[in-house]
XYZ file of C-alpha atoms in Angstrom:
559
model
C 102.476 104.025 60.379
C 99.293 106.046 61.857
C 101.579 106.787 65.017
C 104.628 108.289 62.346
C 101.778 110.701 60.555
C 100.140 111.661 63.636
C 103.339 112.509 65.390
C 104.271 114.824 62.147
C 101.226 116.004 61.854
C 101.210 117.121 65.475
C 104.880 118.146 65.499
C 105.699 120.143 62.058
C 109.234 120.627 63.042
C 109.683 116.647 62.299
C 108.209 117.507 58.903
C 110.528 120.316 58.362
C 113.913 118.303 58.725
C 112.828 114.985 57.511
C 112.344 117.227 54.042
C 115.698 118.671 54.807
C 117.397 115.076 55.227
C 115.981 113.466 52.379
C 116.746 116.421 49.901
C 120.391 116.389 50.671
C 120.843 112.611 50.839
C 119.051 112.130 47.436
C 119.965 116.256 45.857
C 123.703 114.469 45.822
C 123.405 110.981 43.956
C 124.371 111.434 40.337
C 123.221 109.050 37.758
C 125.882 109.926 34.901
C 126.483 113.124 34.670
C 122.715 114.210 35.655
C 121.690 115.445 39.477
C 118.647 116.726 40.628
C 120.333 119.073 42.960
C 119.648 119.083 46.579
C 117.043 122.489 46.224
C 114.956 120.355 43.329
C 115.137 117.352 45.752
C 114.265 118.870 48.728
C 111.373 120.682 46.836
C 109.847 117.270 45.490
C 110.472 116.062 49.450
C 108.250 118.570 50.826
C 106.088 118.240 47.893
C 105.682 114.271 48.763
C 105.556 114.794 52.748
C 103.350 117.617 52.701
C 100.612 115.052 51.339
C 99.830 114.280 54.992
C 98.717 117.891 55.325
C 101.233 119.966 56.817
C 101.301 123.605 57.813
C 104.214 125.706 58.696
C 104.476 129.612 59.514
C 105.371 131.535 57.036
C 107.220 133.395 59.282
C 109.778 130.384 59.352
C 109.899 130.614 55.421
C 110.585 134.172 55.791
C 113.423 133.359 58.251
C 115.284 131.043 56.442
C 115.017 133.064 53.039
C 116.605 136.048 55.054
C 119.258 133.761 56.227
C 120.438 132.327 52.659
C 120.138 135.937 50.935
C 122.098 137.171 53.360
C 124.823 134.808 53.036
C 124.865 134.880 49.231
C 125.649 138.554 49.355
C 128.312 138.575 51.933
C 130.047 135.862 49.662
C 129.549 137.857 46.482
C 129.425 141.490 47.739
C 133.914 141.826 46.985
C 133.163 140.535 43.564
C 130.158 142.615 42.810
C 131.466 145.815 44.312
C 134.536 144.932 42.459
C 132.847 144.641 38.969
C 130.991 147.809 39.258
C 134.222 149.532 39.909
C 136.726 147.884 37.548
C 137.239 146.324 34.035
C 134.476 143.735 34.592
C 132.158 145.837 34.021
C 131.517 144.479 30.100
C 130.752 141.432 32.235
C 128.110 143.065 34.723
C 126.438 144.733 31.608
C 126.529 141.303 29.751
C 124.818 139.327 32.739
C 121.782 142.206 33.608
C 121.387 141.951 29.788
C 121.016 138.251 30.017
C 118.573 138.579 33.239
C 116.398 141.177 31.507
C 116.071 138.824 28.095
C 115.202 135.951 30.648
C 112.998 137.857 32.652
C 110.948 139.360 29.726
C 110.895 135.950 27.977
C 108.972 134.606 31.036
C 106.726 137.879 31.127
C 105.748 137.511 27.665
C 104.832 134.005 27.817
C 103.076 134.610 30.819
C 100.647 137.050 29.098
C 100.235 134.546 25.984
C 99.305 131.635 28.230
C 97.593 133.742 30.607
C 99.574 133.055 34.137
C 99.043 135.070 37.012
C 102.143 136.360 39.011
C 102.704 133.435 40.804
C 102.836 130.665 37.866
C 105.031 133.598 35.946
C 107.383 133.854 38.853
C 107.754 129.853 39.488
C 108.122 129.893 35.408
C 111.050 132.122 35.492
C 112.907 130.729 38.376
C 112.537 127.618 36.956
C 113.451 128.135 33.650
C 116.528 130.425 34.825
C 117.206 128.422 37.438
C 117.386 130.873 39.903
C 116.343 130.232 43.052
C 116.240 133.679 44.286
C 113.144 134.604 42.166
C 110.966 132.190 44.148
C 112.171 133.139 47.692
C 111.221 136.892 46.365
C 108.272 135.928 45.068
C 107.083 133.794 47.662
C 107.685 136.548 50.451
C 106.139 139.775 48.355
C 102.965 137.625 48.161
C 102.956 137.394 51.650
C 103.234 140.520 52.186
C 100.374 141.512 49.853
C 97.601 141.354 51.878
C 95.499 138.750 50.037
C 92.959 136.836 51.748
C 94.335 133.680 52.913
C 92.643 131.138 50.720
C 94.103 133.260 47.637
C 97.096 133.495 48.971
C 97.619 129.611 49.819
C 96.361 129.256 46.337
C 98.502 131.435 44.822
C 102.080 129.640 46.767
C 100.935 126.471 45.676
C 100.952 126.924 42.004
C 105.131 128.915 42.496
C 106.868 124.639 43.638
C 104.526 123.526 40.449
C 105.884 125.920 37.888
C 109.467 125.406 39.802
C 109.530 121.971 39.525
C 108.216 121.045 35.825
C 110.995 123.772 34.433
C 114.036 123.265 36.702
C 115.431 120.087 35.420
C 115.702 121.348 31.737
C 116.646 124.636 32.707
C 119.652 122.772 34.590
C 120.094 120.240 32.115
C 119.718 122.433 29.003
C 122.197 124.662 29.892
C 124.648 122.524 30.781
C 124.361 121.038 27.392
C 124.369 123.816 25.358
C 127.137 125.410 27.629
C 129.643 122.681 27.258
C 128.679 120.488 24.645
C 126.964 122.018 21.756
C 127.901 125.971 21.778
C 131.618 125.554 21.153
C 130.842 123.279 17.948
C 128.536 125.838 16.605
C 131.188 128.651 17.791
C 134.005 126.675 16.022
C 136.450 126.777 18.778
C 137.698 123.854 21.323
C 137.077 124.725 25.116
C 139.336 122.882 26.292
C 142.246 124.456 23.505
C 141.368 128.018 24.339
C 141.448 127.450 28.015
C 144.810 125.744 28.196
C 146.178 128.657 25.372
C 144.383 131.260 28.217
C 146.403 129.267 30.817
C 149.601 129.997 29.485
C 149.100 133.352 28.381
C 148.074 134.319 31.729
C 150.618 132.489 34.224
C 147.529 129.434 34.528
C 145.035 128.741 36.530
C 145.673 126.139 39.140
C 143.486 123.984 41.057
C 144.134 123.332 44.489
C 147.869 123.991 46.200
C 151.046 123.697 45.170
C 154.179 122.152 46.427
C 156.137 125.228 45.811
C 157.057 127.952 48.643
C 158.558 130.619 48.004
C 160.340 131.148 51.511
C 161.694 128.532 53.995
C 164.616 127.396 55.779
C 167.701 125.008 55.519
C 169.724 123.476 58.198
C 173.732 124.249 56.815
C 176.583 123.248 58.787
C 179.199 126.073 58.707
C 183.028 125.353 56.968
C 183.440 128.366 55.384
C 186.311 129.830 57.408
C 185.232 133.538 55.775
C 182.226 133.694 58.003
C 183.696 132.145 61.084
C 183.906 134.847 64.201
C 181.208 137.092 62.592
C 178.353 138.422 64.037
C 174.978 137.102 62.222
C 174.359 140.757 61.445
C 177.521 140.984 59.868
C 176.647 137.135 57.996
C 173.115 138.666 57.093
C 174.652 142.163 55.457
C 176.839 140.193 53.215
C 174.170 138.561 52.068
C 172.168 141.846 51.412
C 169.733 140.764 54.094
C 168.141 137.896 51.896
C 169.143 135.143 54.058
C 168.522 135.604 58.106
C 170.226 132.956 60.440
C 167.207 132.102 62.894
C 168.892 129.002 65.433
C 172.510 127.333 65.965
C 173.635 124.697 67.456
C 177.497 124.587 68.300
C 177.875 120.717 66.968
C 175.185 117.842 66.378
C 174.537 116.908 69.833
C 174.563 120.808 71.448
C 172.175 122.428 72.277
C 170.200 124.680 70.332
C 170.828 128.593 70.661
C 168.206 131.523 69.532
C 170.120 133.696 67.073
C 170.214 137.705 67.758
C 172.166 140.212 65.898
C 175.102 139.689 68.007
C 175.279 135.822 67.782
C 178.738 134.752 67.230
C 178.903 132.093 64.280
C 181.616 129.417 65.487
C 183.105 126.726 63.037
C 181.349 123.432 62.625
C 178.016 125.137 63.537
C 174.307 124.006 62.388
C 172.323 126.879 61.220
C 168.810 127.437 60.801
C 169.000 129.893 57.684
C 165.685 131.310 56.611
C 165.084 133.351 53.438
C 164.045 133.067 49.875
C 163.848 129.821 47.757
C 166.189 131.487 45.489
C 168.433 133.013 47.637
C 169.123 130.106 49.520
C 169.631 128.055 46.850
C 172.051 130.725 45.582
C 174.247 131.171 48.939
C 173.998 127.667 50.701
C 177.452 126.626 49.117
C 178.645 129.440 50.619
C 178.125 128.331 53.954
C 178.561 124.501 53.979
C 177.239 121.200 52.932
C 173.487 120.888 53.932
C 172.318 118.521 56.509
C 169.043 116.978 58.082
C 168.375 118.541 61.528
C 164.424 117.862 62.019
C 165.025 119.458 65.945
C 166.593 122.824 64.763
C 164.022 123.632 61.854
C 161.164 122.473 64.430
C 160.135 126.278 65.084
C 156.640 127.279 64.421
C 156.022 130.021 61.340
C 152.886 131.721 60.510
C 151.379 133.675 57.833
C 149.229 136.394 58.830
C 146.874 139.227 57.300
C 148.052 142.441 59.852
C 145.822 145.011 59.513
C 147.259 148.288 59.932
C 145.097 150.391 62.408
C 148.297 152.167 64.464
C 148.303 155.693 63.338
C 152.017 155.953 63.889
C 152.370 153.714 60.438
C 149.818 155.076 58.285
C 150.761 157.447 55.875
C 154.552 156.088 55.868
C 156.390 154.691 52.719
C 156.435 150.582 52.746
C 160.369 150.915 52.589
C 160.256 152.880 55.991
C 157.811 150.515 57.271
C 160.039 147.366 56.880
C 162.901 149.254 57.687
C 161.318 149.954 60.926
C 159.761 146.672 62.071
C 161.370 143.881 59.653
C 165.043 144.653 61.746
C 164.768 143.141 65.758
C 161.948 141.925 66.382
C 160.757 141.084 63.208
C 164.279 140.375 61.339
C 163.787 137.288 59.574
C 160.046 138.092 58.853
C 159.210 138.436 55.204
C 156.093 140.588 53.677
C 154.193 138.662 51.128
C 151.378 140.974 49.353
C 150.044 144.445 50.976
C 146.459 144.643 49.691
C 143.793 147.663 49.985
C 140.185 147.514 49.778
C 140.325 143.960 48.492
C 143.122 144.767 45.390
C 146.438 143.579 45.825
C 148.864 146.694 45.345
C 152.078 146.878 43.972
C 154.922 146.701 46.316
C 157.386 149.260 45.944
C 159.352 150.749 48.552
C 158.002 154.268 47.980
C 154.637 153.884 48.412
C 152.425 154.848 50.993
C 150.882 152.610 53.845
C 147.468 153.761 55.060
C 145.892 152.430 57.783
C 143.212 150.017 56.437
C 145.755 148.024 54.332
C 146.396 144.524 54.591
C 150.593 143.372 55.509
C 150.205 139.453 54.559
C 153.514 138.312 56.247
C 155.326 135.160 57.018
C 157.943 134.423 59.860
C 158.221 132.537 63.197
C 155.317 132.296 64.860
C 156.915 134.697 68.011
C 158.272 137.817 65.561
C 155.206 137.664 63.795
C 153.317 138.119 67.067
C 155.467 140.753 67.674
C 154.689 142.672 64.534
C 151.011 142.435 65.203
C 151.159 144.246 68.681
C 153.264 146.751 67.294
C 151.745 147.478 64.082
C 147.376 146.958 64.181
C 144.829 144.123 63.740
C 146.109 140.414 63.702
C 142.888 138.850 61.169
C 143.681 135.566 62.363
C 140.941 132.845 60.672
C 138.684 131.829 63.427
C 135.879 129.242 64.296
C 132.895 131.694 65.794
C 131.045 133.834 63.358
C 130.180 137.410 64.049
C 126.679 137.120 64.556
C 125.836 140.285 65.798
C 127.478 141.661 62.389
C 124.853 139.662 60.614
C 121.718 139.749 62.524
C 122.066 143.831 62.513
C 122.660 143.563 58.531
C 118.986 141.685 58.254
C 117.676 144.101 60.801
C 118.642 147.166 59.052
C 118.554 145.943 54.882
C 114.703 144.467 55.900
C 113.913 148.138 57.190
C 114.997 149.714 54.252
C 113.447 147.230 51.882
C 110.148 147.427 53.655
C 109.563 150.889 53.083
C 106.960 151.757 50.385
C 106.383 154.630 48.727
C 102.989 154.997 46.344
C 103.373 156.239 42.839
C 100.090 157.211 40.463
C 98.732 155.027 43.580
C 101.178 151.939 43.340
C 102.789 150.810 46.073
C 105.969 150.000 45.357
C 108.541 148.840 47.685
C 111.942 146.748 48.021
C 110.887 144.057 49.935
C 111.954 142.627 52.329
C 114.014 139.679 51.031
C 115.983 142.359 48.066
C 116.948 143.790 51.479
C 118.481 141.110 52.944
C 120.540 140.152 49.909
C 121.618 144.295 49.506
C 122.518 144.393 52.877
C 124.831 141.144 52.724
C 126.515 142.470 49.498
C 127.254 145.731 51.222
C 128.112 143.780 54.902
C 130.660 141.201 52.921
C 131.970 144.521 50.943
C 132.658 146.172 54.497
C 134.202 143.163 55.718
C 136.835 142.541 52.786
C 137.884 146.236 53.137
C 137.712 146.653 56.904
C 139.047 143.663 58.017
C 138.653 144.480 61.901
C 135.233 143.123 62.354
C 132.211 140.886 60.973
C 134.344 137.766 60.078
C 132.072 135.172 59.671
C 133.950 131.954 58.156
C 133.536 129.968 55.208
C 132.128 126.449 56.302
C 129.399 128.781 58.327
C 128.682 130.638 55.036
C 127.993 127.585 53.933
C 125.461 126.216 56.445
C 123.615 129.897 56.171
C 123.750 129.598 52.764
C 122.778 125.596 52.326
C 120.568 125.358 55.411
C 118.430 128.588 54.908
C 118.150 127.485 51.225
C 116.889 124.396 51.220
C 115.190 124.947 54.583
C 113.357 128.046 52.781
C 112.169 125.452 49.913
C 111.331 123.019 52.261
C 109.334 124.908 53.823
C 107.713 125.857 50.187
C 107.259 122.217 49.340
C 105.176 120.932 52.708
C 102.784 124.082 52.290
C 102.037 123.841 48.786
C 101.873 119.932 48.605
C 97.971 119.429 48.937
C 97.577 121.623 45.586
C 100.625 120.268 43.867
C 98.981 117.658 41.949
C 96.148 119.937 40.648
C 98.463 122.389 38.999
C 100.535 119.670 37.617
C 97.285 118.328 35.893
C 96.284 122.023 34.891
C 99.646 123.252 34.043
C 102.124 120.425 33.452
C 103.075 120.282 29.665
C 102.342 123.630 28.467
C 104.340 124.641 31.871
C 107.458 122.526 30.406
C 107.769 123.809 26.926
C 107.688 127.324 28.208
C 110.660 126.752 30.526
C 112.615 125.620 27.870
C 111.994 128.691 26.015
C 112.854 130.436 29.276
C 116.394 128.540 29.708
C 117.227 128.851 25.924
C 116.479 132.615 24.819
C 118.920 134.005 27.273
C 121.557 131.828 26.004
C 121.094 132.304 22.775
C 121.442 136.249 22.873
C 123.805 135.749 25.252
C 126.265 133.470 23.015
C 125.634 136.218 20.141
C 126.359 138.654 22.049
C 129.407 137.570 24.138
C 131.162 135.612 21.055
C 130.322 139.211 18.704
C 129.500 142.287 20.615
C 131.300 141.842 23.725
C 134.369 139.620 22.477
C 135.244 137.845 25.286
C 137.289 135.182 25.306
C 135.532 131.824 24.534
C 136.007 130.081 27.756
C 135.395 133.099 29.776
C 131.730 133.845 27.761
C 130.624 130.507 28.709
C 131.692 131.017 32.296
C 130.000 134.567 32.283
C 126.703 132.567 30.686
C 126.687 130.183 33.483
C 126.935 132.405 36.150
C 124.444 135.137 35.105
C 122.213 132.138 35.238
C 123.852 131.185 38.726
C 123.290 127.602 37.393
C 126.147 125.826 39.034
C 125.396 122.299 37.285
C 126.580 124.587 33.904
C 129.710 126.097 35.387
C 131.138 122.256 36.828
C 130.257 120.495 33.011
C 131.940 123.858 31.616
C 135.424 122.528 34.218
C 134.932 119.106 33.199
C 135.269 119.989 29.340
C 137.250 122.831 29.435
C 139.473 120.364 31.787
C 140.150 124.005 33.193
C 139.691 126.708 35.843
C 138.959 129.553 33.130
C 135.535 129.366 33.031
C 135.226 130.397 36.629
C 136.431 133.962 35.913
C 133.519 134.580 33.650
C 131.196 132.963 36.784
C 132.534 134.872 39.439
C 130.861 138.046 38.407
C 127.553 136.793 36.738
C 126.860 134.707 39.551
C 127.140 137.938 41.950
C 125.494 140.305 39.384
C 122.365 137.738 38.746
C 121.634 137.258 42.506
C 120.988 141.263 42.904
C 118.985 141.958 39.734
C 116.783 139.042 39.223
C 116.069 139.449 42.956
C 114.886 143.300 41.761
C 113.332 141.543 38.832
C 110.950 139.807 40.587
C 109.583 142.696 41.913
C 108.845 143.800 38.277
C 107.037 140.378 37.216
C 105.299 140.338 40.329
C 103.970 144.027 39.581
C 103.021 143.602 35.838
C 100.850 140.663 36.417
C-alpha cells in the first residue's frame, strides 16, 4: 500500500487518470432511475484520492477546460447561430431569462449567507447544474493574481459548494420536469407529445426501414420496349426510372447500361429510380426476379459542395440538366441546403457556390459529379486539428484582453473565449463545409475527456480542504442549492406555460436545456415516451453554455 501512495504521490499523472477511470466506471451505474453522473463521480474521485496530497498544474486544468469549451461550442454553434437568426428566438429569450433568475438567485443568497465568490460560484453551478460556471470560475481566479495560499483556499471551497448542491439540482429537476409540473399544468406529456407527433409528420427515433430510392431486378416481356434504346426506355418513363445493368438471360453476363444500350427480350434489368415510380412501372416491364449479382453495385450518398464557379449562380433545373444526363444519369438529388437550412427545391432557383447537393447514385457517377461539380464532404476518421487548436489560440487572445473601467478590470477570460470561439468555428464549419471537420465520436472524447479531466483535476487539488468546508458549509450549502435549482423553474414554468405559450412538451424541453441538465431532458423522453422534448433542448442547451459562461464573470465581479 505505501509503495501505491508513494508512486502517486511521486507520479501525479497516475492520480490524474485513476480519478478519470473511477468517475466513468461508477458516473454510469444507475440505481433506479438515479445516477450520479460521471462529472459528480469523478469530482468525489478526486475529492477521495486527493487525500494523499496531490498537486497538479493548473496549467493542466486550464488545458482541459479549453478543450471541453471548445468542443461544446462547435457542437452547439449551428443551433445557437440558428436561434439568434430565426423563429427560436422566443426560446433564446426564454433560456437567458431563466440563467439570469438562476444566476441572481445564487447572488442574492450569497450576500445573505455571506459567501465569497468562490462558494457563490460552486453554489450556482451546483444548483444549476452547470458545469461551465465552475470551469469559469475556477480559471478567472487563477488568473487574479491572489497570493497562493488564498488562492488554494479559495478553489477548495468551488468542489465543496459543487458537490453538496449537484445531486438535488439534478434530481430536483428531473422531478419537477417530468413528474410533478405536468400535474400542476393539467396536461399529459406523453398526450401532447404524441398529438405534436402527428401534427408535425413525428418525431422518430433512430432509422427507418423506408428508402425512398432503390433498384429492382425485372426481367423484360414486354414486347413494346424490346429493340429500344434505354434512352428511349428512360423518356417514356419521363426519366423516373434509369436502367443501370443487363444481363442478356440468367446465366450471361452482366453488361453496363449507356444511353445506347439495346434492350433485348428475356433481359434482367437493374432499374433504379423512385420507390413510387418503380412500383408504378415494374408491370410494365416484366415479372420481378431475385438477381443478388446484378443489384451488387455500390451506391453512395454524398454532401457535394459546390465550389466550381462555372455552377454557381445557375438555376437547379439547369444544374441537373447539365450533370444528372451521362455521367451522372441515374443519380438522384436528395436536399440542397445553404448555410445549414435546407432550401426548397424548385427548378428555378439559384445554386450558389457554398450550397450543399446531398445526392445518391452508384458509387462511380457520383464520383463523377464530385470532380465535376466542387467539394466531396465525405465523413472521415482524422479531425482537423489545426482548425481547432488555432480557434483556442485566437478566442483565448481575445478573451484575455482587459480593459479598466472607473478602475475595474474587466475582461472575457480566457475560458468565455474558448467556448465563443468554438460556437463561431462549428458555425463556420456547418456553412463552409470545405474545411475544419472534426467528427462526432472525437467531439465526444474533447468534450467527455476535457470535462471530466478538468474536474478531476479540481477534485485532487481541493481534496485536503474538502472536509473543512463540508463541516463549515454543508447544510446551509444544501438548502440554498435547492433554492438555486427551483426558482428558475418555477418562473420558467410560469412563464413558458403563460407568457411565452409554448407548447407543453416543448417548455419542458426548453427548461431542461437552459439548465443543460441532461438527467432532466432523458426522464422528460422516458415520460413523454417521445422525441419532442428535445426541440425545446436543442436551443437552451446552446444558449445556457454561452451566457452562464458570461455570467460567471458577473458573480465573480460582484463578490
Amino acid at each position: 500500500m505505501s509503495y501505491f501512495v508513494t508512486t502517486i504521490q511521486k507520479y501525479p499523472e497516475i492520480a490524474l487518470f485513476l480519478t478519470i477511470g473511477i468517475g466513468f466506471m461508477f458516473g454510469n451505474v444507475r440505481l433506479g432511475k438515479f445516477s450520479l453522473g460521471v462529472v459528480t463521480s469523478t469530482l468525489l474521485a478526486g475529492l477521495l484520492v486527493g487525500q494523499i496530497g496531490i498537486t497538479l498544474p493548473t496549467v493542466l486544468q486550464s488545458t482541459f477546460f479549453a478543450m471541453f469549451l471548445f468542443a461544446v461550442g462547435y457542437a452547439v454553434g449551428p443551433q445557437f447561430i440558428r436561434a439568434m437568426k430565426s423563429d427560436g428566438l422566443p426560446q433564446v429569450v426564454f433560456a437567458i431569462i431563466l440563467c439570469l433568475v438562476g444566476t441572481a438567485t445564487a447572488i442574492v443568497l450569497g450576500k445573505l449567507l455571506g459567501y465569497n465568490a468562490a462558494l457563490t460560484a460552486g453554489l450556482l453551478s451546483g444548483g444549476y447544474t452547470n458545469s461551465t460556471v465552475l470551469g469559469v470560475a475556477a480559471d478567472l481566479m487563477n488568473q487574479s493574481g491572489l497570493a497562493e495560499a488564498d488562492l488554494r483556499a479559495s478553489l477548495a471551497l468551488l468542489p465543496v459548494a459543487y458537490a453538496v448542491t449537484y445531486p438535488f439540482g439534478t434530481i430536483g429537476s428531473a422531478v419537477l420536469l417530468a413528474n410533478i409540473a405536468p400535474r400542476l399544468l393539467g396536461f399529459d406529456l406523453a398526450k401532447v407529445s404524441a398529438d405534436y407527433e402527428r401534427a408535425n409528420g413525428g418525431a422518430r427515433i433512430g432509422t427507418t426501414a423506408y428508402r425512398e430510392y432503390s433498384a429492382r431486378a425485372l426481367q423484360l416481356t414486354n414486347s413494346a420496349l424490346l429493340g429500344k434504346t434505354v434512352e428511349q426506355v428512360e423518356k417514356m418513363f419521363n426519366n423516373e426510372i434509369f436502367i443501370r445493368r443487363m444481363r442478356a438471360g440468367r446465366d450471361e453476363a452482366i453488361v453496363e447500361c449507356t444511353r445506347d444500350t439495346v434492350l433485348t427480350e428475356g433481359a434482367i434489368l437493374a432499374v433504379s429510380g423512385g420507390l413510387g415510380a418503380l412500383l408504378a412501372y415494374r408491370d410494365d416491364f416484366g415479372p420481378e426476379l431475385k438477381d443478388v449479382a446484378l443489384l451488387d453495385f455500390s451506391t453512395e450518398q454524398l454532401d457535394l459542395v459546390v465550389t466550381n464557379k462555372a455552377y454557381a449562380n445557375r438555376t437547379l433545373g439547369e444544374v441537373i440538366r447539365t450533370l444528372f444526363g451521362e455521367p451522372g444519369r441515374g443519380v438522384f438529388l436528395l436536399k440542397l441546403t445553404r448555410s445549414d437550412t435546407v432550401m426548397p427545391m424548385r427548378e428555378e432557383m439559384e445554386v450558389h457556390r457554398g450550397d450543399v447537393l446531398t445526392i445518391l447514385g452508384a458509387k462511380a457517377d457520383v464520383a463523377k459529379i464530385a470532380k465535376e461539380m466542387g467539394y466531396a464532404d465525405r465523413p472521415v476518421e482524422r479531425s482537423d486539428m489545426a482548425f481547432m487548436a488555432f480557434g483556442i489560440v485566437v478566442g483565448s487572445l481575445i478573451g484575455a484582453i482587459t480593459i479598466h473601467i472607473g478602475g475595474i478590470p474587466l475582461s472575457l477570460g480566457t475560458a468565455v473565449g474558448a467556448i465563443v470561439a468554438g460556437i463561431i468555428c462549428g458555425y463556420l464549419r456547418s456553412t463552409m463545409r470545405t474545411f475544419g471537420f472534426i467528427p462526432g465520436p472525437a467531439i465526444w472524447v474533447f468534450n467527455n475527456v476535457g470535462l471530466n479531466g478538468f474536474i478531476a483535476c479540481i477534485g485532487l487539488n481541493a481534496a485536503l480542504g474538502f472536509v473543512g468546508g463540508i463541516q463549515q458549509y454543508g447544510l446551509t450549502l444544501f438548502f440554498a442549492g435547492t433554492l438555486v435549482t427551483l426558482m428558475p423553474l418555477v418562473v420558467g414554468l410560469l412563464l413558458g406555460h403563460y407568457v411565452f405559450k409554448f407548447h407543453p412538451a416543448i417548455m419542458l424541453g426548453a427548461c431542461a436545456g437552459a439548465r443543460s441538465t441532461t438527467a432532466a431532458l432523458g426522464a422528460l423522453q422516458q415520460e413523454a415516451k417521445s422525441n419532442v422534448p428535445v426541440i425545446g433542448y436543442a436551443t437552451g442547451y446552446a444558449v445556457s453554455r454561452l451566457v452562464m459562461a458570461l455570467l460567471t464573470i458577473v458573480v465573480m465581479n460582484v463578490f
